[in-house]
mmCIF file with all atom_site columns, C-alpha atoms in Angstrom:
data_model
loop_
_atom_site.group_PDB
_atom_site.id
_atom_site.type_symbol
_atom_site.label_atom_id
_atom_site.label_alt_id
_atom_site.label_comp_id
_atom_site.label_asym_id
_atom_site.label_entity_id
_atom_site.label_seq_id
_atom_site.pdbx_PDB_ins_code
_atom_site.Cartn_x
_atom_site.Cartn_y
_atom_site.Cartn_z
_atom_site.occupancy
_atom_site.B_iso_or_equiv
_atom_site.pdbx_formal_charge
_atom_site.auth_seq_id
_atom_site.auth_comp_id
_atom_site.auth_asym_id
_atom_site.auth_atom_id
_atom_site.pdbx_PDB_model_num
ATOM 1   C CA . UNK A 1 1   ? 0.000   0.000  0.000   1.00 58.00 ? 1   UNK A CA 1
ATOM 2   C CA . UNK A 1 2   ? 0.926   3.631  -0.061  1.00 68.00 ? 2   UNK A CA 1
ATOM 3   C CA . UNK A 1 3   ? 3.398   4.846  2.507   1.00 86.00 ? 3   UNK A CA 1
ATOM 4   C CA . UNK A 1 4   ? 5.091   8.195  3.047   1.00 91.00 ? 4   UNK A CA 1
ATOM 5   C CA . UNK A 1 5   ? 8.045   8.457  5.407   1.00 92.00 ? 5   UNK A CA 1
ATOM 6   C CA . UNK A 1 6   ? 9.864   11.375 6.970   1.00 94.00 ? 6   UNK A CA 1
ATOM 7   C CA . UNK A 1 7   ? 12.386  11.761 9.756   1.00 90.00 ? 7   UNK A CA 1
ATOM 8   C CA . UNK A 1 8   ? 10.790  13.118 12.907  1.00 91.00 ? 8   UNK A CA 1
ATOM 9   C CA . UNK A 1 9   ? 13.149  15.936 13.888  1.00 95.00 ? 9   UNK A CA 1
ATOM 10  C CA . UNK A 1 10  ? 15.520  18.466 12.360  1.00 97.00 ? 10  UNK A CA 1
ATOM 11  C CA . UNK A 1 11  ? 17.407  21.189 14.172  1.00 97.00 ? 11  UNK A CA 1
ATOM 12  C CA . UNK A 1 12  ? 19.184  24.051 12.357  1.00 97.00 ? 12  UNK A CA 1
ATOM 13  C CA . UNK A 1 13  ? 20.834  27.331 13.197  1.00 97.00 ? 13  UNK A CA 1
ATOM 14  C CA . UNK A 1 14  ? 19.121  30.558 12.184  1.00 97.00 ? 14  UNK A CA 1
ATOM 15  C CA . UNK A 1 15  ? 20.398  31.723 8.789   1.00 97.00 ? 15  UNK A CA 1
ATOM 16  C CA . UNK A 1 16  ? 21.432  28.245 7.641   1.00 97.00 ? 16  UNK A CA 1
ATOM 17  C CA . UNK A 1 17  ? 19.565  26.205 5.034   1.00 97.00 ? 17  UNK A CA 1
ATOM 18  C CA . UNK A 1 18  ? 17.197  23.437 6.128   1.00 97.00 ? 18  UNK A CA 1
ATOM 19  C CA . UNK A 1 19  ? 16.567  20.332 4.070   1.00 98.00 ? 19  UNK A CA 1
ATOM 20  C CA . UNK A 1 20  ? 13.574  18.161 4.939   1.00 98.00 ? 20  UNK A CA 1
ATOM 21  C CA . UNK A 1 21  ? 13.372  14.800 3.231   1.00 97.00 ? 21  UNK A CA 1
ATOM 22  C CA . UNK A 1 22  ? 10.507  12.511 2.329   1.00 96.00 ? 22  UNK A CA 1
ATOM 23  C CA . UNK A 1 23  ? 10.252  9.121  0.648   1.00 95.00 ? 23  UNK A CA 1
ATOM 24  C CA . UNK A 1 24  ? 7.121   7.568  -0.790  1.00 92.00 ? 24  UNK A CA 1
ATOM 25  C CA . UNK A 1 25  ? 6.247   4.171  -2.203  1.00 88.00 ? 25  UNK A CA 1
ATOM 26  C CA . UNK A 1 26  ? 3.413   4.737  -4.673  1.00 82.00 ? 26  UNK A CA 1
ATOM 27  C CA . UNK A 1 27  ? 4.865   4.871  -8.170  1.00 78.00 ? 27  UNK A CA 1
ATOM 28  C CA . UNK A 1 28  ? 1.586   6.234  -9.539  1.00 80.00 ? 28  UNK A CA 1
ATOM 29  C CA . UNK A 1 29  ? 1.876   9.413  -7.447  1.00 77.00 ? 29  UNK A CA 1
ATOM 30  C CA . UNK A 1 30  ? 0.978   12.379 -9.583  1.00 82.00 ? 30  UNK A CA 1
ATOM 31  C CA . UNK A 1 31  ? 1.278   15.283 -7.165  1.00 90.00 ? 31  UNK A CA 1
ATOM 32  C CA . UNK A 1 32  ? 3.449   15.730 -4.112  1.00 93.00 ? 32  UNK A CA 1
ATOM 33  C CA . UNK A 1 33  ? 2.856   18.402 -1.498  1.00 95.00 ? 33  UNK A CA 1
ATOM 34  C CA . UNK A 1 34  ? 4.520   20.173 1.374   1.00 97.00 ? 34  UNK A CA 1
ATOM 35  C CA . UNK A 1 35  ? 2.365   21.482 4.205   1.00 97.00 ? 35  UNK A CA 1
ATOM 36  C CA . UNK A 1 36  ? 3.417   23.467 7.300   1.00 97.00 ? 36  UNK A CA 1
ATOM 37  C CA . UNK A 1 37  ? 1.779   23.199 10.719  1.00 96.00 ? 37  UNK A CA 1
ATOM 38  C CA . UNK A 1 38  ? 2.465   25.747 13.434  1.00 95.00 ? 38  UNK A CA 1
ATOM 39  C CA . UNK A 1 39  ? 1.786   24.783 17.077  1.00 90.00 ? 39  UNK A CA 1
ATOM 40  C CA . UNK A 1 40  ? -1.879  24.145 17.835  1.00 87.00 ? 40  UNK A CA 1
ATOM 41  C CA . UNK A 1 41  ? -2.985  25.056 14.319  1.00 91.00 ? 41  UNK A CA 1
ATOM 42  C CA . UNK A 1 42  ? -4.129  23.426 11.115  1.00 93.00 ? 42  UNK A CA 1
ATOM 43  C CA . UNK A 1 43  ? -1.970  22.735 8.073   1.00 95.00 ? 43  UNK A CA 1
ATOM 44  C CA . UNK A 1 44  ? -1.084  25.370 5.489   1.00 96.00 ? 44  UNK A CA 1
ATOM 45  C CA . UNK A 1 45  ? -0.076  24.460 1.967   1.00 95.00 ? 45  UNK A CA 1
ATOM 46  C CA . UNK A 1 46  ? 3.460   25.609 1.181   1.00 96.00 ? 46  UNK A CA 1
ATOM 47  C CA . UNK A 1 47  ? 3.847   24.249 -2.315  1.00 95.00 ? 47  UNK A CA 1
ATOM 48  C CA . UNK A 1 48  ? 3.197   21.250 -4.521  1.00 93.00 ? 48  UNK A CA 1
ATOM 49  C CA . UNK A 1 49  ? 4.914   19.699 -7.511  1.00 93.00 ? 49  UNK A CA 1
ATOM 50  C CA . UNK A 1 50  ? 3.627   17.652 -10.403 1.00 89.00 ? 50  UNK A CA 1
ATOM 51  C CA . UNK A 1 51  ? 5.391   14.339 -10.881 1.00 85.00 ? 51  UNK A CA 1
ATOM 52  C CA . UNK A 1 52  ? 6.790   15.210 -14.311 1.00 85.00 ? 52  UNK A CA 1
ATOM 53  C CA . UNK A 1 53  ? 8.822   18.053 -12.795 1.00 86.00 ? 53  UNK A CA 1
ATOM 54  C CA . UNK A 1 54  ? 12.073  17.617 -10.934 1.00 90.00 ? 54  UNK A CA 1
ATOM 55  C CA . UNK A 1 55  ? 12.362  21.028 -9.295  1.00 94.00 ? 55  UNK A CA 1
ATOM 56  C CA . UNK A 1 56  ? 10.177  23.900 -8.220  1.00 94.00 ? 56  UNK A CA 1
ATOM 57  C CA . UNK A 1 57  ? 11.342  27.119 -6.580  1.00 95.00 ? 57  UNK A CA 1
ATOM 58  C CA . UNK A 1 58  ? 9.252   29.670 -4.735  1.00 92.00 ? 58  UNK A CA 1
ATOM 59  C CA . UNK A 1 59  ? 11.189  32.423 -2.947  1.00 95.00 ? 59  UNK A CA 1
ATOM 60  C CA . UNK A 1 60  ? 13.101  30.731 -0.097  1.00 96.00 ? 60  UNK A CA 1
ATOM 61  C CA . UNK A 1 61  ? 11.600  27.311 -0.834  1.00 97.00 ? 61  UNK A CA 1
ATOM 62  C CA . UNK A 1 62  ? 13.054  24.789 -3.280  1.00 97.00 ? 62  UNK A CA 1
ATOM 63  C CA . UNK A 1 63  ? 11.399  21.442 -3.897  1.00 97.00 ? 63  UNK A CA 1
ATOM 64  C CA . UNK A 1 64  ? 13.407  18.647 -5.493  1.00 96.00 ? 64  UNK A CA 1
ATOM 65  C CA . UNK A 1 65  ? 11.788  15.467 -6.797  1.00 95.00 ? 65  UNK A CA 1
ATOM 66  C CA . UNK A 1 66  ? 13.696  12.311 -7.710  1.00 93.00 ? 66  UNK A CA 1
ATOM 67  C CA . UNK A 1 67  ? 10.957  10.153 -9.186  1.00 90.00 ? 67  UNK A CA 1
ATOM 68  C CA . UNK A 1 68  ? 13.255  7.196  -9.816  1.00 90.00 ? 68  UNK A CA 1
ATOM 69  C CA . UNK A 1 69  ? 14.148  6.975  -6.114  1.00 92.00 ? 69  UNK A CA 1
ATOM 70  C CA . UNK A 1 70  ? 10.704  8.208  -4.978  1.00 92.00 ? 70  UNK A CA 1
ATOM 71  C CA . UNK A 1 71  ? 12.383  10.927 -2.934  1.00 95.00 ? 71  UNK A CA 1
ATOM 72  C CA . UNK A 1 72  ? 11.116  14.436 -2.312  1.00 95.00 ? 72  UNK A CA 1
ATOM 73  C CA . UNK A 1 73  ? 12.916  17.206 -0.453  1.00 97.00 ? 73  UNK A CA 1
ATOM 74  C CA . UNK A 1 74  ? 12.112  20.707 0.726   1.00 98.00 ? 74  UNK A CA 1
ATOM 75  C CA . UNK A 1 75  ? 14.964  23.174 1.108   1.00 98.00 ? 75  UNK A CA 1
ATOM 76  C CA . UNK A 1 76  ? 14.385  26.351 3.084   1.00 98.00 ? 76  UNK A CA 1
ATOM 77  C CA . UNK A 1 77  ? 17.059  28.977 2.471   1.00 98.00 ? 77  UNK A CA 1
ATOM 78  C CA . UNK A 1 78  ? 18.065  31.409 5.211   1.00 97.00 ? 78  UNK A CA 1
ATOM 79  C CA . UNK A 1 79  ? 15.979  29.619 7.836   1.00 98.00 ? 79  UNK A CA 1
ATOM 80  C CA . UNK A 1 80  ? 14.311  31.910 10.362  1.00 97.00 ? 80  UNK A CA 1
ATOM 81  C CA . UNK A 1 81  ? 12.837  31.264 13.818  1.00 95.00 ? 81  UNK A CA 1
ATOM 82  C CA . UNK A 1 82  ? 9.395   31.732 12.264  1.00 94.00 ? 82  UNK A CA 1
ATOM 83  C CA . UNK A 1 83  ? 10.060  28.629 10.168  1.00 97.00 ? 83  UNK A CA 1
ATOM 84  C CA . UNK A 1 84  ? 9.952   26.472 13.305  1.00 97.00 ? 84  UNK A CA 1
ATOM 85  C CA . UNK A 1 85  ? 6.998   24.145 12.730  1.00 97.00 ? 85  UNK A CA 1
ATOM 86  C CA . UNK A 1 86  ? 6.065   20.634 11.656  1.00 96.00 ? 86  UNK A CA 1
ATOM 87  C CA . UNK A 1 87  ? 6.420   20.011 7.922   1.00 97.00 ? 87  UNK A CA 1
ATOM 88  C CA . UNK A 1 88  ? 4.307   17.340 6.260   1.00 97.00 ? 88  UNK A CA 1
ATOM 89  C CA . UNK A 1 89  ? 4.960   15.692 2.962   1.00 96.00 ? 89  UNK A CA 1
ATOM 90  C CA . UNK A 1 90  ? 1.929   14.242 1.136   1.00 94.00 ? 90  UNK A CA 1
ATOM 91  C CA . UNK A 1 91  ? 1.294   12.417 -2.091  1.00 91.00 ? 91  UNK A CA 1
ATOM 92  C CA . UNK A 1 92  ? -1.717  11.920 -4.335  1.00 88.00 ? 92  UNK A CA 1
ATOM 93  C CA . UNK A 1 93  ? -2.038  9.002  -6.714  1.00 74.00 ? 93  UNK A CA 1
ATOM 94  C CA . UNK A 1 94  ? -3.578  9.222  -10.164 1.00 69.00 ? 94  UNK A CA 1
ATOM 95  C CA . UNK A 1 95  ? -7.380  9.470  -10.347 1.00 69.00 ? 95  UNK A CA 1
ATOM 96  C CA . UNK A 1 96  ? -7.961  9.635  -6.614  1.00 72.00 ? 96  UNK A CA 1
ATOM 97  C CA . UNK A 1 97  ? -8.796  12.534 -4.340  1.00 76.00 ? 97  UNK A CA 1
ATOM 98  C CA . UNK A 1 98  ? -7.097  11.214 -1.252  1.00 82.00 ? 98  UNK A CA 1
ATOM 99  C CA . UNK A 1 99  ? -3.812  12.556 0.002   1.00 89.00 ? 99  UNK A CA 1
ATOM 100 C CA . UNK A 1 100 ? -1.504  10.294 1.963   1.00 90.00 ? 100 UNK A CA 1
ATOM 101 C CA . UNK A 1 101 ? 0.474   12.209 4.562   1.00 93.00 ? 101 UNK A CA 1
ATOM 102 C CA . UNK A 1 102 ? 3.828   11.436 6.113   1.00 93.00 ? 102 UNK A CA 1
ATOM 103 C CA . UNK A 1 103 ? 4.517   11.498 9.840   1.00 92.00 ? 103 UNK A CA 1
ATOM 104 C CA . UNK A 1 104 ? 5.750   15.095 9.732   1.00 94.00 ? 104 UNK A CA 1
ATOM 105 C CA . UNK A 1 105 ? 9.207   16.536 10.489  1.00 96.00 ? 105 UNK A CA 1
ATOM 106 C CA . UNK A 1 106 ? 9.499   18.924 13.407  1.00 96.00 ? 106 UNK A CA 1
ATOM 107 C CA . UNK A 1 107 ? 11.903  21.705 12.450  1.00 97.00 ? 107 UNK A CA 1
ATOM 108 C CA . UNK A 1 108 ? 13.497  23.594 15.302  1.00 97.00 ? 108 UNK A CA 1
ATOM 109 C CA . UNK A 1 109 ? 15.470  26.750 14.514  1.00 97.00 ? 109 UNK A CA 1
ATOM 110 C CA . UNK A 1 110 ? 17.888  28.007 17.157  1.00 94.00 ? 110 UNK A CA 1
ATOM 111 C CA . UNK A 1 111 ? 19.690  31.373 17.269  1.00 91.00 ? 111 UNK A CA 1
ATOM 112 C CA . UNK B 2 1   ? -13.015 35.737 4.266   1.00 65.00 ? 1   UNK B CA 1
ATOM 113 C CA . UNK B 2 2   ? -13.502 32.198 3.026   1.00 73.00 ? 2   UNK B CA 1
ATOM 114 C CA . UNK B 2 3   ? -12.288 29.349 5.129   1.00 93.00 ? 3   UNK B CA 1
ATOM 115 C CA . UNK B 2 4   ? -13.007 26.386 7.351   1.00 97.00 ? 4   UNK B CA 1
ATOM 116 C CA . UNK B 2 5   ? -14.259 26.766 10.902  1.00 97.00 ? 5   UNK B CA 1
ATOM 117 C CA . UNK B 2 6   ? -13.902 23.973 13.430  1.00 97.00 ? 6   UNK B CA 1
ATOM 118 C CA . UNK B 2 7   ? -15.520 24.034 16.837  1.00 96.00 ? 7   UNK B CA 1
ATOM 119 C CA . UNK B 2 8   ? -14.956 23.637 19.646  1.00 96.00 ? 8   UNK B CA 1
ATOM 120 C CA . UNK B 2 9   ? -11.189 24.197 19.743  1.00 95.00 ? 9   UNK B CA 1
ATOM 121 C CA . UNK B 2 10  ? -10.869 22.233 22.989  1.00 96.00 ? 10  UNK B CA 1
ATOM 122 C CA . UNK B 2 11  ? -13.241 19.553 24.232  1.00 94.00 ? 11  UNK B CA 1
ATOM 123 C CA . UNK B 2 12  ? -13.160 17.305 27.273  1.00 93.00 ? 12  UNK B CA 1
ATOM 124 C CA . UNK B 2 13  ? -15.204 14.158 27.428  1.00 90.00 ? 13  UNK B CA 1
ATOM 125 C CA . UNK B 2 14  ? -15.839 11.515 30.016  1.00 90.00 ? 14  UNK B CA 1
ATOM 126 C CA . UNK B 2 15  ? -15.429 7.911  29.016  1.00 88.00 ? 15  UNK B CA 1
ATOM 127 C CA . UNK B 2 16  ? -18.607 6.471  27.545  1.00 88.00 ? 16  UNK B CA 1
ATOM 128 C CA . UNK B 2 17  ? -19.881 9.742  26.101  1.00 91.00 ? 17  UNK B CA 1
ATOM 129 C CA . UNK B 2 18  ? -20.362 10.568 22.456  1.00 94.00 ? 18  UNK B CA 1
ATOM 130 C CA . UNK B 2 19  ? -19.156 13.957 21.237  1.00 95.00 ? 19  UNK B CA 1
ATOM 131 C CA . UNK B 2 20  ? -19.656 15.796 17.970  1.00 97.00 ? 20  UNK B CA 1
ATOM 132 C CA . UNK B 2 21  ? -17.048 18.039 16.375  1.00 97.00 ? 21  UNK B CA 1
ATOM 133 C CA . UNK B 2 22  ? -18.296 20.697 14.007  1.00 98.00 ? 22  UNK B CA 1
ATOM 134 C CA . UNK B 2 23  ? -16.749 21.596 10.644  1.00 98.00 ? 23  UNK B CA 1
ATOM 135 C CA . UNK B 2 24  ? -18.177 24.335 8.418   1.00 98.00 ? 24  UNK B CA 1
ATOM 136 C CA . UNK B 2 25  ? -16.719 25.721 5.192   1.00 97.00 ? 25  UNK B CA 1
ATOM 137 C CA . UNK B 2 26  ? -17.735 28.664 3.030   1.00 96.00 ? 26  UNK B CA 1
ATOM 138 C CA . UNK B 2 27  ? -15.351 27.912 0.176   1.00 95.00 ? 27  UNK B CA 1
ATOM 139 C CA . UNK B 2 28  ? -18.013 26.192 -1.938  1.00 93.00 ? 28  UNK B CA 1
ATOM 140 C CA . UNK B 2 29  ? -15.832 23.076 -1.941  1.00 93.00 ? 29  UNK B CA 1
ATOM 141 C CA . UNK B 2 30  ? -17.358 19.753 -2.916  1.00 92.00 ? 30  UNK B CA 1
ATOM 142 C CA . UNK B 2 31  ? -15.099 17.452 -0.918  1.00 92.00 ? 31  UNK B CA 1
ATOM 143 C CA . UNK B 2 32  ? -14.543 17.405 2.841   1.00 95.00 ? 32  UNK B CA 1
ATOM 144 C CA . UNK B 2 33  ? -12.287 15.283 5.040   1.00 96.00 ? 33  UNK B CA 1
ATOM 145 C CA . UNK B 2 34  ? -11.636 14.398 8.654   1.00 97.00 ? 34  UNK B CA 1
ATOM 146 C CA . UNK B 2 35  ? -8.128  13.522 9.829   1.00 96.00 ? 35  UNK B CA 1
ATOM 147 C CA . UNK B 2 36  ? -6.824  12.468 13.189  1.00 97.00 ? 36  UNK B CA 1
ATOM 148 C CA . UNK B 2 37  ? -3.356  13.582 14.314  1.00 95.00 ? 37  UNK B CA 1
ATOM 149 C CA . UNK B 2 38  ? -1.328  11.817 16.991  1.00 92.00 ? 38  UNK B CA 1
ATOM 150 C CA . UNK B 2 39  ? 2.273   12.656 17.890  1.00 82.00 ? 39  UNK B CA 1
ATOM 151 C CA . UNK B 2 40  ? 4.758   10.825 15.672  1.00 77.00 ? 40  UNK B CA 1
ATOM 152 C CA . UNK B 2 41  ? 2.006   9.286  13.527  1.00 81.00 ? 41  UNK B CA 1
ATOM 153 C CA . UNK B 2 42  ? 1.166   12.072 11.166  1.00 86.00 ? 42  UNK B CA 1
ATOM 154 C CA . UNK B 2 43  ? -2.342  12.466 9.794   1.00 92.00 ? 43  UNK B CA 1
ATOM 155 C CA . UNK B 2 44  ? -4.672  9.523  9.375   1.00 93.00 ? 44  UNK B CA 1
ATOM 156 C CA . UNK B 2 45  ? -7.867  9.750  7.357   1.00 93.00 ? 45  UNK B CA 1
ATOM 157 C CA . UNK B 2 46  ? -11.069 8.976  9.265   1.00 97.00 ? 46  UNK B CA 1
ATOM 158 C CA . UNK B 2 47  ? -13.842 9.757  6.761   1.00 96.00 ? 47  UNK B CA 1
ATOM 159 C CA . UNK B 2 48  ? -14.239 11.777 3.607   1.00 94.00 ? 48  UNK B CA 1
ATOM 160 C CA . UNK B 2 49  ? -17.126 13.012 1.507   1.00 94.00 ? 49  UNK B CA 1
ATOM 161 C CA . UNK B 2 50  ? -16.939 13.938 -2.144  1.00 90.00 ? 50  UNK B CA 1
ATOM 162 C CA . UNK B 2 51  ? -20.541 15.105 -2.487  1.00 91.00 ? 51  UNK B CA 1
ATOM 163 C CA . UNK B 2 52  ? -23.569 15.891 -0.352  1.00 94.00 ? 52  UNK B CA 1
ATOM 164 C CA . UNK B 2 53  ? -25.341 12.855 1.125   1.00 95.00 ? 53  UNK B CA 1
ATOM 165 C CA . UNK B 2 54  ? -22.392 10.577 0.391   1.00 94.00 ? 54  UNK B CA 1
ATOM 166 C CA . UNK B 2 55  ? -19.271 9.688  2.382   1.00 95.00 ? 55  UNK B CA 1
ATOM 167 C CA . UNK B 2 56  ? -16.635 6.962  2.548   1.00 94.00 ? 56  UNK B CA 1
ATOM 168 C CA . UNK B 2 57  ? -14.608 5.389  5.312   1.00 95.00 ? 57  UNK B CA 1
ATOM 169 C CA . UNK B 2 58  ? -10.966 6.270  5.528   1.00 93.00 ? 58  UNK B CA 1
ATOM 170 C CA . UNK B 2 59  ? -8.210  4.244  7.148   1.00 91.00 ? 59  UNK B CA 1
ATOM 171 C CA . UNK B 2 60  ? -9.396  4.499  10.775  1.00 95.00 ? 60  UNK B CA 1
ATOM 172 C CA . UNK B 2 61  ? -13.207 4.883  10.658  1.00 97.00 ? 61  UNK B CA 1
ATOM 173 C CA . UNK B 2 62  ? -14.031 2.507  13.530  1.00 96.00 ? 62  UNK B CA 1
ATOM 174 C CA . UNK B 2 63  ? -15.677 4.320  16.431  1.00 96.00 ? 63  UNK B CA 1
ATOM 175 C CA . UNK B 2 64  ? -16.502 7.409  14.364  1.00 97.00 ? 64  UNK B CA 1
ATOM 176 C CA . UNK B 2 65  ? -19.525 8.539  12.361  1.00 97.00 ? 65  UNK B CA 1
ATOM 177 C CA . UNK B 2 66  ? -20.216 11.442 10.001  1.00 98.00 ? 66  UNK B CA 1
ATOM 178 C CA . UNK B 2 67  ? -23.014 13.034 8.028   1.00 98.00 ? 67  UNK B CA 1
ATOM 179 C CA . UNK B 2 68  ? -23.063 15.319 4.994   1.00 98.00 ? 68  UNK B CA 1
ATOM 180 C CA . UNK B 2 69  ? -26.533 16.814 4.761   1.00 97.00 ? 69  UNK B CA 1
ATOM 181 C CA . UNK B 2 70  ? -25.308 20.167 3.514   1.00 97.00 ? 70  UNK B CA 1
ATOM 182 C CA . UNK B 2 71  ? -22.408 21.075 1.268   1.00 96.00 ? 71  UNK B CA 1
ATOM 183 C CA . UNK B 2 72  ? -20.996 23.448 3.879   1.00 97.00 ? 72  UNK B CA 1
ATOM 184 C CA . UNK B 2 73  ? -21.068 21.098 6.854   1.00 98.00 ? 73  UNK B CA 1
ATOM 185 C CA . UNK B 2 74  ? -19.367 17.803 7.743   1.00 98.00 ? 74  UNK B CA 1
ATOM 186 C CA . UNK B 2 75  ? -19.726 17.024 11.467  1.00 98.00 ? 75  UNK B CA 1
ATOM 187 C CA . UNK B 2 76  ? -17.784 14.175 13.065  1.00 98.00 ? 76  UNK B CA 1
ATOM 188 C CA . UNK B 2 77  ? -19.151 12.173 15.988  1.00 97.00 ? 77  UNK B CA 1
ATOM 189 C CA . UNK B 2 78  ? -16.653 10.380 18.197  1.00 96.00 ? 78  UNK B CA 1
ATOM 190 C CA . UNK B 2 79  ? -18.600 7.553  19.745  1.00 94.00 ? 79  UNK B CA 1
ATOM 191 C CA . UNK B 2 80  ? -18.001 5.630  22.951  1.00 90.00 ? 80  UNK B CA 1
ATOM 192 C CA . UNK B 2 81  ? -16.833 2.744  20.753  1.00 88.00 ? 81  UNK B CA 1
ATOM 193 C CA . UNK B 2 82  ? -13.657 4.646  19.873  1.00 89.00 ? 82  UNK B CA 1
ATOM 194 C CA . UNK B 2 83  ? -11.113 3.100  22.227  1.00 88.00 ? 83  UNK B CA 1
ATOM 195 C CA . UNK B 2 84  ? -8.531  5.864  22.276  1.00 90.00 ? 84  UNK B CA 1
ATOM 196 C CA . UNK B 2 85  ? -10.215 9.108  21.237  1.00 93.00 ? 85  UNK B CA 1
ATOM 197 C CA . UNK B 2 86  ? -7.783  11.607 22.764  1.00 95.00 ? 86  UNK B CA 1
ATOM 198 C CA . UNK B 2 87  ? -6.224  13.339 19.760  1.00 95.00 ? 87  UNK B CA 1
ATOM 199 C CA . UNK B 2 88  ? -6.126  16.442 17.603  1.00 96.00 ? 88  UNK B CA 1
ATOM 200 C CA . UNK B 2 89  ? -8.802  16.347 14.892  1.00 97.00 ? 89  UNK B CA 1
ATOM 201 C CA . UNK B 2 90  ? -8.437  18.231 11.631  1.00 97.00 ? 90  UNK B CA 1
ATOM 202 C CA . UNK B 2 91  ? -11.123 18.954 9.070   1.00 97.00 ? 91  UNK B CA 1
ATOM 203 C CA . UNK B 2 92  ? -10.228 19.837 5.488   1.00 96.00 ? 92  UNK B CA 1
ATOM 204 C CA . UNK B 2 93  ? -11.965 20.595 2.226   1.00 95.00 ? 93  UNK B CA 1
ATOM 205 C CA . UNK B 2 94  ? -11.012 20.661 -1.441  1.00 92.00 ? 94  UNK B CA 1
ATOM 206 C CA . UNK B 2 95  ? -12.684 21.976 -4.565  1.00 88.00 ? 95  UNK B CA 1
ATOM 207 C CA . UNK B 2 96  ? -13.424 18.781 -6.441  1.00 76.00 ? 96  UNK B CA 1
ATOM 208 C CA . UNK B 2 97  ? -14.707 15.305 -5.954  1.00 59.00 ? 97  UNK B CA 1
ATOM 209 C CA . UNK B 2 98  ? -14.519 11.907 -7.524  1.00 51.00 ? 98  UNK B CA 1
ATOM 210 C CA . UNK B 2 99  ? -11.952 11.053 -10.107 1.00 54.00 ? 99  UNK B CA 1
ATOM 211 C CA . UNK B 2 100 ? -10.189 14.369 -10.211 1.00 59.00 ? 100 UNK B CA 1
ATOM 212 C CA . UNK B 2 101 ? -6.782  13.948 -11.748 1.00 64.00 ? 101 UNK B CA 1
ATOM 213 C CA . UNK B 2 102 ? -5.380  17.383 -11.017 1.00 73.00 ? 102 UNK B CA 1
ATOM 214 C CA . UNK B 2 103 ? -3.707  18.689 -7.901  1.00 78.00 ? 103 UNK B CA 1
ATOM 215 C CA . UNK B 2 104 ? -6.188  18.286 -5.061  1.00 81.00 ? 104 UNK B CA 1
ATOM 216 C CA . UNK B 2 105 ? -5.204  21.122 -2.746  1.00 88.00 ? 105 UNK B CA 1
ATOM 217 C CA . UNK B 2 106 ? -6.687  20.699 0.715   1.00 92.00 ? 106 UNK B CA 1
ATOM 218 C CA . UNK B 2 107 ? -7.577  23.666 2.911   1.00 94.00 ? 107 UNK B CA 1
ATOM 219 C CA . UNK B 2 108 ? -7.491  22.859 6.620   1.00 96.00 ? 108 UNK B CA 1
ATOM 220 C CA . UNK B 2 109 ? -9.341  24.166 9.625   1.00 97.00 ? 109 UNK B CA 1
ATOM 221 C CA . UNK B 2 110 ? -7.522  25.112 12.840  1.00 96.00 ? 110 UNK B CA 1
ATOM 222 C CA . UNK B 2 111 ? -8.329  21.791 14.513  1.00 96.00 ? 111 UNK B CA 1
ATOM 223 C CA . UNK B 2 112 ? -10.157 20.525 17.591  1.00 96.00 ? 112 UNK B CA 1
ATOM 224 C CA . UNK B 2 113 ? -8.337  18.926 20.489  1.00 95.00 ? 113 UNK B CA 1
ATOM 225 C CA . UNK B 2 114 ? -10.357 16.224 22.237  1.00 95.00 ? 114 UNK B CA 1
ATOM 226 C CA . UNK B 2 115 ? -9.279  14.926 25.631  1.00 94.00 ? 115 UNK B CA 1
ATOM 227 C CA . UNK B 2 116 ? -10.971 12.004 27.325  1.00 91.00 ? 116 UNK B CA 1
ATOM 228 C CA . UNK B 2 117 ? -10.872 12.191 31.112  1.00 86.00 ? 117 UNK B CA 1
#
């Protein structure tokens, strides 16, 4: 079945780049997403990428997709304390509405 | 402003009681979803509805029930049959329903935290 995996924690110094990784198993995935969750709140969409792309950049965010290895990453440049949150990777297979979410990676940014 | 409203934000329940969590959206979205979030386990799908008067079980539907009588509303009832109901519950909606092959972007509510005493 479908499975999406992420490491649970990442700690970075303010100003450095953060890289959050995600692996998925469903080869029919068509869209892959990154969501951000701040403490006690719902999830906010950061960005998504179609499976025929290998990179997408949006200001400080860069998404890299390696479809062969089923690996997705989110790079945050110049990480700030306001970036501290849980980041969820999700995937959607072809012709379905359901998103499968990973366990989330808690990013902690220290000064 | 359009969005999803969940209520209550915090809820305490005694064992053996049913509780209902409210989810209302004014985005004119067809599809609505309920997820459960536990630490270290990510989001797990409880129920989803792609159209009014229809809904499907997700991965962990046991002990929960839903209804979709109106497009805007998708309440979740946590019944006494749910063995471990303490969790953070998230409602979401998306524009389209069955068979959509495009990007299905979910909009989430702020969540409801249920604690069983």
